[in-house]
Amino acid sequence: MTPLTQSRYNFVERLSNNSLALYNTRTGSLIHVEPNEVKKVLSLLSDPVPEDPMVVTLEKEGFLVPYDCDELEIVKQWYYEWRDDRYLIHLTMLPAEACNFGCPYCFQFNRRNLLMKPSVYDGVFKYLENLVKENKRTDDNRSTMIKISWFGGEPTLAFDNIVAFHKKLKSLEDYGAKIRGIMVTNGYLLTVDKFLKLTSVGIKEFQVTLDGDAENHDKLRRLKNGKPTFQTIYDNLLQISQLQQDVEFRFSIRGNFLRTSIDSMHRLLEMFHSDFGDDPRFEIYFRPVYNFETTRDDIDEVSSEICGYQEGLQLQLALALKTMRMQRINSTVRMFDPLPRPTPSWCPAERNYAFIVGADGLLFLCDTWVGDEGLAHGRVSEDGRILLNEDGKKWRVSFFEENRKRCYECKLLPVCMGGCKRERLSRLGRPACYWSEEDIRSAMHRVIELNTLNDKAEPSQKSVDIR
């Protein structure tokens, strides 16, 4: 039997009540060890006894691995399989690089006020059709998964074209394609009737942003004429929630916060819990406003209120933990990441079959550069060819070919994978770290504390009883 040793991706943390928390970034497993078992578990981690039942659990959850196991190679293999998988296609479509809102922190690099041309829809369909048919010929038993994310601008401004495109996509199901539709919308035009039309053609995942309650939201996410939007959006959501449970969809509500709007986020969370807390189709999460470079200076309106990196992360965690606590009252699970989960890449920009398609057919590999022809990475032709320029080819260089020794040796690699590609390329070799070991340890403490407070609720992080 091959001897076992500790995983290089373990976090072992003593808690205030003398218990122990174990977290593994490669598997995402979290274990809470009671005080009377701590000494034994620490001993088994240092000197595993193969026949001990606890060792079996520790190995199963990834805390112990065979002595000759190359965990970095496992992570690499996961990355490359995901990066090069031609049976998984992810396109972010910008049917309208125009918007009815005038948000000061909008990160679209350049607003071009374009609607997607018919020739672009045709070119994208041809690209998908060619790939799906080729995949079918290569492996008749494997389905091609097509994920279409509708983004903007504001996608509902091109509502009819989106519905027509999805109806056309249905023909690819004859070749084994499975199509997943997602829409990120401001929600202002998303009436129940439009919502039902979208779900009927296969768009069943939605995200709407609410910047807190009406008082704060309407200061930031207003119409271009300055009129408020909160009540219209919220009424749309309430009406959608009244649909029968057999109408399948998932709805994420994202709260964007500034350091001055935290109280408003708490009020929004109370509203959400009251109005949607019993409906598993709805979820809520919170993120700080980011200051991305654009061609405008609109963000100056709120720039002094934008959180610093660590400040934003801590406020995000605090809101997430409150969300977790409230949701557990009803034993529901929402979009919430108290601890990061293993991921093959920070974002889809690393994949060979993932693109952002602009309204005129320009291709972007980062949504923060949308709208600037000089920052485009190529274009899609009318006959369905993907034509990358030199910058696009640079973006397709593998993370593991970037010679980032510090990243490859880091315990956080499986939950970070080098971080944001744009940041990595702009930092000239310096890492683009988001999480720190201190962040992980702090989150471990808080998650275990909440699990202990309500151990009957379903945890949002995979956790294991060591006994």
Coordinates of C-alpha atoms in Angstrom, one line a residue:
M1 CA 0.0 0.0 0.0
T2 CA 1.4 3.4 -1.0
P3 CA 2.1 5.5 2.1
L4 CA 0.1 8.7 2.6
T5 CA 1.2 12.3 3.3
Q6 CA -0.5 15.6 3.9
S7 CA -1.8 17.5 0.9
R8 CA 0.2 20.6 -0.1
Y9 CA -3.2 22.4 -0.3
N10 CA -4.2 22.0 3.4
F11 CA -5.2 24.7 5.8
V12 CA -5.2 23.6 9.4
E13 CA -6.7 26.2 11.8
R14 CA -7.2 26.1 15.6
L15 CA -10.5 27.6 16.7
S16 CA -11.4 29.5 19.8
N17 CA -13.2 26.6 21.5
N18 CA -10.1 24.3 21.0
S19 CA -11.7 22.5 18.1
L20 CA -10.0 22.4 14.7
A21 CA -10.9 23.3 11.1
L22 CA -9.4 21.7 8.1
Y23 CA -9.8 23.1 4.6
N24 CA -8.4 21.9 1.3
T25 CA -8.2 24.2 -1.7
R26 CA -7.9 21.5 -4.3
T27 CA -11.1 19.5 -3.2
G28 CA -13.0 22.3 -1.5
S29 CA -13.6 20.1 1.5
L30 CA -14.1 21.6 5.0
I31 CA -13.8 19.5 8.1
H32 CA -14.7 20.5 11.7
V33 CA -12.9 18.4 14.3
E34 CA -14.3 18.4 17.9
P35 CA -11.8 19.2 20.7
N36 CA -11.7 15.6 21.9
E37 CA -10.6 14.4 18.4
V38 CA -8.0 17.2 17.7
K39 CA -4.9 15.4 19.0
K40 CA -5.7 12.2 17.1
V41 CA -6.5 14.0 13.8
L42 CA -3.3 16.0 14.0
S43 CA -1.3 12.9 14.7
L44 CA -2.9 11.1 11.8
L45 CA -2.1 14.0 9.4
S46 CA 1.5 13.7 10.5
D47 CA 1.7 9.9 10.6
P48 CA -1.3 8.3 8.8
V49 CA -2.4 4.8 10.0
P50 CA -4.0 3.3 6.9
E51 CA -6.6 1.1 8.7
D52 CA -7.9 4.0 10.8
P53 CA -11.4 5.1 9.7
M54 CA -10.5 8.7 10.2
V55 CA -7.6 8.3 7.7
V56 CA -10.1 6.9 5.2
T57 CA -12.1 10.1 5.5
L58 CA -9.1 12.4 5.4
E59 CA -7.9 10.7 2.2
K60 CA -11.3 10.7 0.6
E61 CA -11.6 14.5 1.2
G62 CA -8.1 15.2 -0.1
F63 CA -6.3 16.1 3.1
L64 CA -4.1 13.0 2.8
V65 CA -2.8 11.9 -0.6
P66 CA -0.5 9.1 -1.7
Y67 CA 3.2 10.0 -1.1
D68 CA 4.0 9.9 -4.8
C69 CA 1.0 12.0 -5.8
D70 CA 1.8 15.1 -7.9
E71 CA -1.0 17.4 -6.9
L72 CA 0.2 20.2 -9.1
E73 CA 0.0 17.9 -12.1
I74 CA -3.6 17.1 -11.1
V75 CA -4.4 20.8 -11.0
K76 CA -2.7 21.3 -14.4
Q77 CA -4.6 18.5 -16.0
W78 CA -7.9 19.8 -14.7
Y79 CA -7.0 23.3 -16.1
Y80 CA -6.0 21.9 -19.6
E81 CA -9.0 19.6 -19.9
W82 CA -11.3 22.5 -19.1
R83 CA -9.4 25.0 -21.3
D84 CA -9.3 22.9 -24.4
D85 CA -12.7 21.2 -24.1
R86 CA -14.4 21.8 -27.5
Y87 CA -17.6 20.2 -26.2
L88 CA -18.1 23.2 -23.8
I89 CA -18.7 26.5 -25.6
H90 CA -19.3 29.7 -23.7
L91 CA -20.3 32.8 -25.6
T92 CA -21.2 36.1 -24.0
M93 CA -23.3 38.0 -26.5
L94 CA -23.8 41.8 -26.5
P95 CA -27.1 42.2 -28.5
A96 CA -27.2 45.9 -27.4
E97 CA -24.1 47.9 -26.6
A98 CA -26.6 50.5 -25.5
C99 CA -28.4 51.0 -22.2
N100 CA -31.5 52.7 -20.8
F101 CA -29.6 53.3 -17.5
G102 CA -26.9 55.9 -16.6
C103 CA -25.0 54.1 -13.8
P104 CA -21.9 56.1 -12.8
Y105 CA -19.8 53.0 -12.2
C106 CA -20.6 51.3 -15.5
F107 CA -17.5 49.4 -16.5
Q108 CA -18.2 49.1 -20.3
F109 CA -15.0 50.6 -21.6
N110 CA -16.6 52.5 -24.5
R111 CA -20.3 53.0 -25.0
R112 CA -21.0 52.6 -28.7
N113 CA -24.8 52.6 -28.6
L114 CA -25.0 49.7 -31.2
L115 CA -27.6 47.0 -31.7
M116 CA -26.2 43.7 -32.9
K117 CA -26.2 43.3 -36.7
P118 CA -28.1 40.4 -38.3
S119 CA -24.8 39.3 -39.9
V120 CA -23.3 38.9 -36.5
Y121 CA -26.1 36.6 -35.3
D122 CA -25.6 34.7 -38.5
G123 CA -21.9 34.4 -38.1
V124 CA -22.2 33.2 -34.5
F125 CA -24.8 30.6 -35.4
K126 CA -22.6 29.4 -38.2
Y127 CA -19.6 29.1 -35.8
L128 CA -21.8 27.1 -33.4
E129 CA -23.3 24.9 -36.1
N130 CA -19.9 24.1 -37.6
L131 CA -18.4 23.1 -34.2
V132 CA -21.5 21.1 -33.1
K133 CA -21.6 19.1 -36.3
E134 CA -17.8 18.5 -36.2
N135 CA -18.1 17.3 -32.6
K136 CA -21.0 15.0 -33.6
R137 CA -18.8 13.4 -36.3
T138 CA -15.9 13.0 -33.8
D139 CA -17.9 11.5 -30.9
D140 CA -21.5 10.6 -31.6
N141 CA -22.1 9.8 -27.9
R142 CA -21.0 13.1 -26.4
S143 CA -23.2 16.2 -26.3
T144 CA -21.9 19.7 -27.0
M145 CA -22.8 22.1 -24.2
I146 CA -23.5 25.6 -25.4
K147 CA -23.7 28.3 -22.8
I148 CA -25.0 31.7 -24.1
S149 CA -24.8 34.6 -21.7
W150 CA -26.7 37.7 -22.8
F151 CA -25.0 40.8 -21.5
G152 CA -24.8 44.5 -22.5
G153 CA -25.4 47.3 -22.4
E154 CA -28.9 46.1 -21.7
P155 CA -29.9 43.0 -23.5
T156 CA -33.7 43.5 -23.2
L157 CA -33.3 46.4 -25.7
A158 CA -32.8 43.6 -28.3
F159 CA -35.5 41.3 -26.9
D160 CA -37.1 40.1 -30.2
N161 CA -33.7 39.3 -31.7
I162 CA -32.6 37.3 -28.7
V163 CA -35.8 35.2 -28.8
A164 CA -35.4 34.7 -32.6
F165 CA -31.8 33.6 -32.1
H166 CA -32.6 31.1 -29.4
K167 CA -35.4 29.6 -31.6
K168 CA -32.8 29.1 -34.3
L169 CA -30.4 27.5 -31.9
K170 CA -33.0 24.8 -31.2
S171 CA -32.1 23.2 -34.5
L172 CA -28.6 22.3 -33.1
E173 CA -30.3 20.0 -30.6
D174 CA -30.7 17.6 -33.6
Y175 CA -26.9 17.2 -33.5
G176 CA -26.8 16.5 -29.7
A177 CA -26.3 20.1 -28.6
K178 CA -27.6 21.1 -25.1
I179 CA -28.2 24.9 -24.9
R180 CA -28.1 26.9 -21.6
G181 CA -29.3 30.5 -21.8
I182 CA -28.4 33.1 -19.2
M183 CA -29.3 36.8 -19.1
V184 CA -27.7 39.6 -17.1
T185 CA -30.2 42.5 -17.2
N186 CA -31.0 45.6 -15.2
G187 CA -34.6 44.2 -14.9
Y188 CA -36.4 47.4 -15.8
L189 CA -38.0 46.0 -18.9
L190 CA -38.3 42.4 -17.7
T191 CA -42.0 42.1 -17.4
V192 CA -43.6 38.7 -16.6
D193 CA -44.7 38.4 -20.3
K194 CA -41.2 38.9 -21.6
F195 CA -39.8 36.7 -18.9
L196 CA -42.0 33.8 -19.9
K197 CA -41.1 34.2 -23.6
L198 CA -37.4 34.0 -22.6
T199 CA -37.9 30.9 -20.5
S200 CA -39.9 29.3 -23.3
V201 CA -36.9 29.5 -25.6
G202 CA -34.4 28.2 -23.1
I203 CA -33.2 31.3 -21.2
K204 CA -33.8 30.2 -17.6
E205 CA -31.0 31.9 -15.6
F206 CA -31.1 35.6 -14.8
Q207 CA -29.2 38.2 -12.8
V208 CA -30.5 41.6 -11.8
T209 CA -28.6 44.2 -9.8
L210 CA -30.1 46.1 -6.9
D211 CA -27.9 48.6 -5.2
G212 CA -29.6 48.3 -1.8
D213 CA -33.1 49.5 -1.1
A214 CA -34.9 52.2 -3.1
E215 CA -33.3 55.1 -1.4
N216 CA -29.7 54.1 -2.3
H217 CA -30.4 52.2 -5.5
D218 CA -32.2 55.2 -7.2
K219 CA -29.2 57.4 -6.5
L220 CA -27.0 55.1 -8.7
R221 CA -29.0 52.9 -11.0
R222 CA -31.3 55.5 -12.5
L223 CA -32.6 56.0 -16.0
K224 CA -30.7 58.2 -18.4
N225 CA -33.3 60.9 -17.8
G226 CA -32.6 60.6 -14.0
K227 CA -35.8 58.9 -13.1
P228 CA -35.9 56.2 -10.4
T229 CA -35.9 52.5 -11.3
F230 CA -36.0 50.5 -8.1
Q231 CA -39.8 50.0 -7.7
T232 CA -40.3 49.0 -11.3
I233 CA -37.6 46.4 -11.1
Y234 CA -38.7 45.1 -7.7
D235 CA -42.3 44.9 -8.9
N236 CA -41.2 42.8 -11.9
L237 CA -39.3 40.5 -9.5
L238 CA -42.3 40.1 -7.3
Q239 CA -44.6 39.3 -10.2
I240 CA -42.1 36.7 -11.5
S241 CA -42.0 35.1 -8.1
Q242 CA -45.7 34.6 -8.3
L243 CA -45.3 32.2 -11.2
Q244 CA -46.0 28.5 -10.4
Q245 CA -43.2 26.4 -9.1
D246 CA -43.3 24.3 -12.3
V247 CA -41.9 27.3 -14.2
E248 CA -38.2 26.5 -14.1
F249 CA -35.7 29.3 -13.6
R250 CA -33.0 30.6 -11.4
F251 CA -32.7 34.3 -10.4
S252 CA -29.7 35.9 -8.8
I253 CA -30.0 39.3 -7.3
R254 CA -26.6 41.0 -7.0
G255 CA -26.1 43.9 -4.6
N256 CA -23.3 46.3 -5.5
F257 CA -22.1 48.2 -2.5
L258 CA -20.0 51.2 -1.7
R259 CA -18.5 51.8 1.8
T260 CA -21.4 54.3 2.4
S261 CA -24.2 52.0 1.3
I262 CA -23.7 49.0 3.7
D263 CA -26.8 49.9 5.8
S264 CA -28.8 49.9 2.6
M265 CA -27.5 46.4 1.7
H266 CA -28.7 45.2 5.0
R267 CA -32.2 46.6 4.4
L268 CA -32.2 45.0 0.9
L269 CA -31.3 41.7 2.5
E270 CA -34.2 42.0 4.9
M271 CA -36.6 42.7 2.0
F272 CA -35.3 39.8 0.0
H273 CA -35.7 37.5 3.0
S274 CA -39.2 38.6 3.5
D275 CA -40.3 38.5 -0.1
F276 CA -38.3 35.7 -1.7
G277 CA -36.7 33.8 1.2
D278 CA -39.0 30.8 0.8
D279 CA -38.5 30.5 -3.0
P280 CA -35.5 28.4 -3.9
R281 CA -35.5 29.8 -7.4
F282 CA -34.2 33.1 -6.0
E283 CA -30.8 33.9 -4.5
I284 CA -28.9 37.0 -3.4
Y285 CA -25.3 37.9 -3.1
F286 CA -23.2 41.1 -2.6
R287 CA -20.1 42.5 -4.3
P288 CA -18.1 45.8 -4.0
V289 CA -18.2 48.3 -6.8
Y290 CA -15.0 48.2 -8.7
N291 CA -13.2 51.1 -10.4
F292 CA -12.4 49.9 -13.9
E293 CA -10.7 52.1 -16.5
T294 CA -13.2 53.4 -19.1
T295 CA -13.3 56.3 -21.7
R296 CA -15.5 58.3 -19.3
D297 CA -15.2 60.0 -15.9
D298 CA -18.7 59.2 -14.6
I299 CA -17.2 57.1 -11.8
D300 CA -15.8 60.3 -10.2
E301 CA -19.3 60.7 -8.8
V302 CA -18.7 57.8 -6.4
S303 CA -14.9 57.1 -6.6
S304 CA -14.3 58.4 -3.0
E305 CA -16.8 55.9 -1.7
I306 CA -15.3 52.8 -3.5
C307 CA -13.9 50.3 -1.0
G308 CA -10.2 49.4 -1.0
Y309 CA -9.4 45.8 -1.8
Q310 CA -9.2 44.4 1.7
E311 CA -12.1 46.6 3.0
G312 CA -14.3 45.4 0.2
L313 CA -13.5 41.8 0.7
Q314 CA -14.2 42.0 4.5
L315 CA -17.5 43.8 3.9
Q316 CA -18.4 41.2 1.3
L317 CA -17.7 38.4 3.7
A318 CA -19.7 40.0 6.5
L319 CA -22.7 40.4 4.2
A320 CA -22.3 36.9 2.9
L321 CA -22.3 35.5 6.5
K322 CA -25.4 37.4 7.4
T323 CA -27.0 36.1 4.3
M324 CA -26.0 32.6 5.3
R325 CA -27.4 33.0 8.8
M326 CA -30.7 34.4 7.6
Q327 CA -31.1 31.8 4.8
R328 CA -30.6 28.9 7.3
I329 CA -33.8 29.8 9.0
N330 CA -35.5 28.2 6.0
S331 CA -32.7 25.7 5.3
T332 CA -32.1 27.2 1.9
V333 CA -28.8 27.6 0.0
R334 CA -28.0 30.6 -2.0
M335 CA -25.1 32.0 -4.0
F336 CA -22.6 32.6 -1.3
D337 CA -18.9 31.9 -1.0
P338 CA -17.6 32.1 2.5
L339 CA -14.7 30.1 1.3
P340 CA -13.5 30.0 -2.3
R341 CA -14.2 26.8 -4.2
P342 CA -11.8 25.1 -6.5
T343 CA -11.9 26.4 -10.0
P344 CA -10.1 25.5 -13.2
S345 CA -9.7 29.2 -14.0
W346 CA -10.5 32.6 -12.6
C347 CA -12.8 33.4 -15.6
P348 CA -13.8 32.0 -19.0
A349 CA -11.2 34.2 -20.8
E350 CA -8.7 31.4 -20.4
R351 CA -10.8 28.9 -22.5
N352 CA -10.2 28.3 -26.1
Y353 CA -14.0 28.1 -26.8
A354 CA -15.1 31.2 -24.9
F355 CA -15.6 34.6 -26.4
I356 CA -17.4 37.9 -25.8
V357 CA -19.1 38.9 -29.1
G358 CA -19.7 42.6 -29.6
A359 CA -22.7 44.0 -31.5
D360 CA -20.6 44.5 -34.6
G361 CA -18.8 41.1 -34.4
L362 CA -15.7 42.3 -32.6
L363 CA -14.4 39.7 -30.2
F364 CA -13.3 40.5 -26.6
L365 CA -11.7 38.2 -24.1
C366 CA -12.4 40.6 -21.1
D367 CA -15.7 42.3 -20.6
T368 CA -14.0 45.4 -19.1
W369 CA -12.6 46.2 -22.6
V370 CA -15.9 45.9 -24.5
G371 CA -16.5 48.7 -27.0
D372 CA -13.0 49.7 -27.9
E373 CA -11.9 48.4 -31.3
G374 CA -8.2 48.9 -30.3
L375 CA -8.7 46.5 -27.4
A376 CA -10.6 43.9 -29.4
H377 CA -9.0 40.5 -29.7
G378 CA -10.4 39.6 -33.1
R379 CA -13.8 39.2 -34.8
V380 CA -16.3 36.5 -35.9
S381 CA -16.7 36.3 -39.7
E382 CA -20.1 36.0 -41.4
D383 CA -19.2 32.4 -42.3
G384 CA -18.5 31.5 -38.7
R385 CA -14.7 31.7 -38.5
I386 CA -13.1 33.0 -35.3
L387 CA -10.3 35.4 -36.4
L388 CA -8.0 36.3 -33.5
N389 CA -5.5 39.1 -33.8
E390 CA -2.0 39.1 -32.2
D391 CA -3.3 40.3 -28.9
G392 CA -6.0 37.6 -28.9
K393 CA -3.3 35.0 -29.5
K394 CA -1.3 36.3 -26.5
W395 CA -4.4 35.9 -24.3
R396 CA -4.7 32.3 -25.4
V397 CA -1.2 31.5 -23.9
S398 CA -1.7 28.9 -21.1
F399 CA -1.4 30.1 -17.5
F400 CA 1.0 27.3 -17.0
E401 CA 3.2 28.6 -19.8
E402 CA 3.5 32.1 -18.1
N403 CA 6.4 31.0 -15.9
R404 CA 4.7 32.1 -12.6
K405 CA 6.6 30.0 -10.1
R406 CA 5.2 31.8 -7.1
C407 CA 1.6 30.9 -8.2
Y408 CA 2.5 27.3 -9.0
E409 CA 3.9 26.9 -5.5
C410 CA 1.0 28.7 -3.7
K411 CA -1.5 26.8 -1.5
L412 CA -4.2 29.0 -3.0
L413 CA -3.6 27.9 -6.6
P414 CA -6.7 25.7 -7.0
V415 CA -9.0 28.5 -5.9
C416 CA -7.2 31.3 -7.8
M417 CA -5.4 29.8 -10.8
G418 CA -3.4 33.0 -11.2
G419 CA -6.4 35.4 -10.8
C420 CA -7.6 37.8 -13.4
K421 CA -5.9 37.4 -16.8
R422 CA -6.1 41.1 -17.6
E423 CA -4.4 41.9 -14.3
R424 CA -1.7 39.2 -14.9
L425 CA -0.8 40.6 -18.3
S426 CA -0.8 44.2 -17.1
R427 CA 1.4 43.5 -14.0
L428 CA 4.4 42.4 -16.1
G429 CA 4.9 39.1 -14.2
R430 CA 3.6 40.1 -10.8
P431 CA 0.8 38.0 -9.3
A432 CA -2.8 39.1 -9.5
C433 CA -3.8 37.8 -6.0
Y434 CA -7.4 38.1 -4.8
W435 CA -7.4 35.8 -1.8
S436 CA -4.7 35.7 0.9
E437 CA -4.0 32.9 3.4
E438 CA -5.2 35.3 6.1
D439 CA -8.5 35.7 4.2
I440 CA -8.9 31.9 4.1
R441 CA -8.2 31.4 7.8
S442 CA -10.6 34.2 8.8
A443 CA -13.4 32.7 6.6
M444 CA -12.8 29.2 8.1
H445 CA -13.4 30.6 11.6
R446 CA -16.6 32.3 10.6
V447 CA -18.1 29.4 8.6
I448 CA -17.4 26.9 11.4
E449 CA -19.0 29.3 13.9
L450 CA -22.1 29.5 11.8
N451 CA -22.3 25.8 11.2
T452 CA -22.0 25.3 14.9
L453 CA -24.9 27.7 15.6
N454 CA -27.2 25.8 13.3
D455 CA -25.9 22.4 12.5
K456 CA -29.3 21.3 11.3
A457 CA -29.2 23.6 8.3
E458 CA -27.7 22.6 5.0
P459 CA -24.2 24.1 4.8
S460 CA -23.4 26.2 1.7
Q461 CA -19.8 24.9 1.9
K462 CA -19.1 21.2 1.6
S463 CA -18.3 20.1 5.1
V464 CA -17.6 16.7 6.6
D465 CA -18.0 15.2 10.0
I466 CA -14.7 13.6 10.9
R467 CA -16.3 11.0 13.2

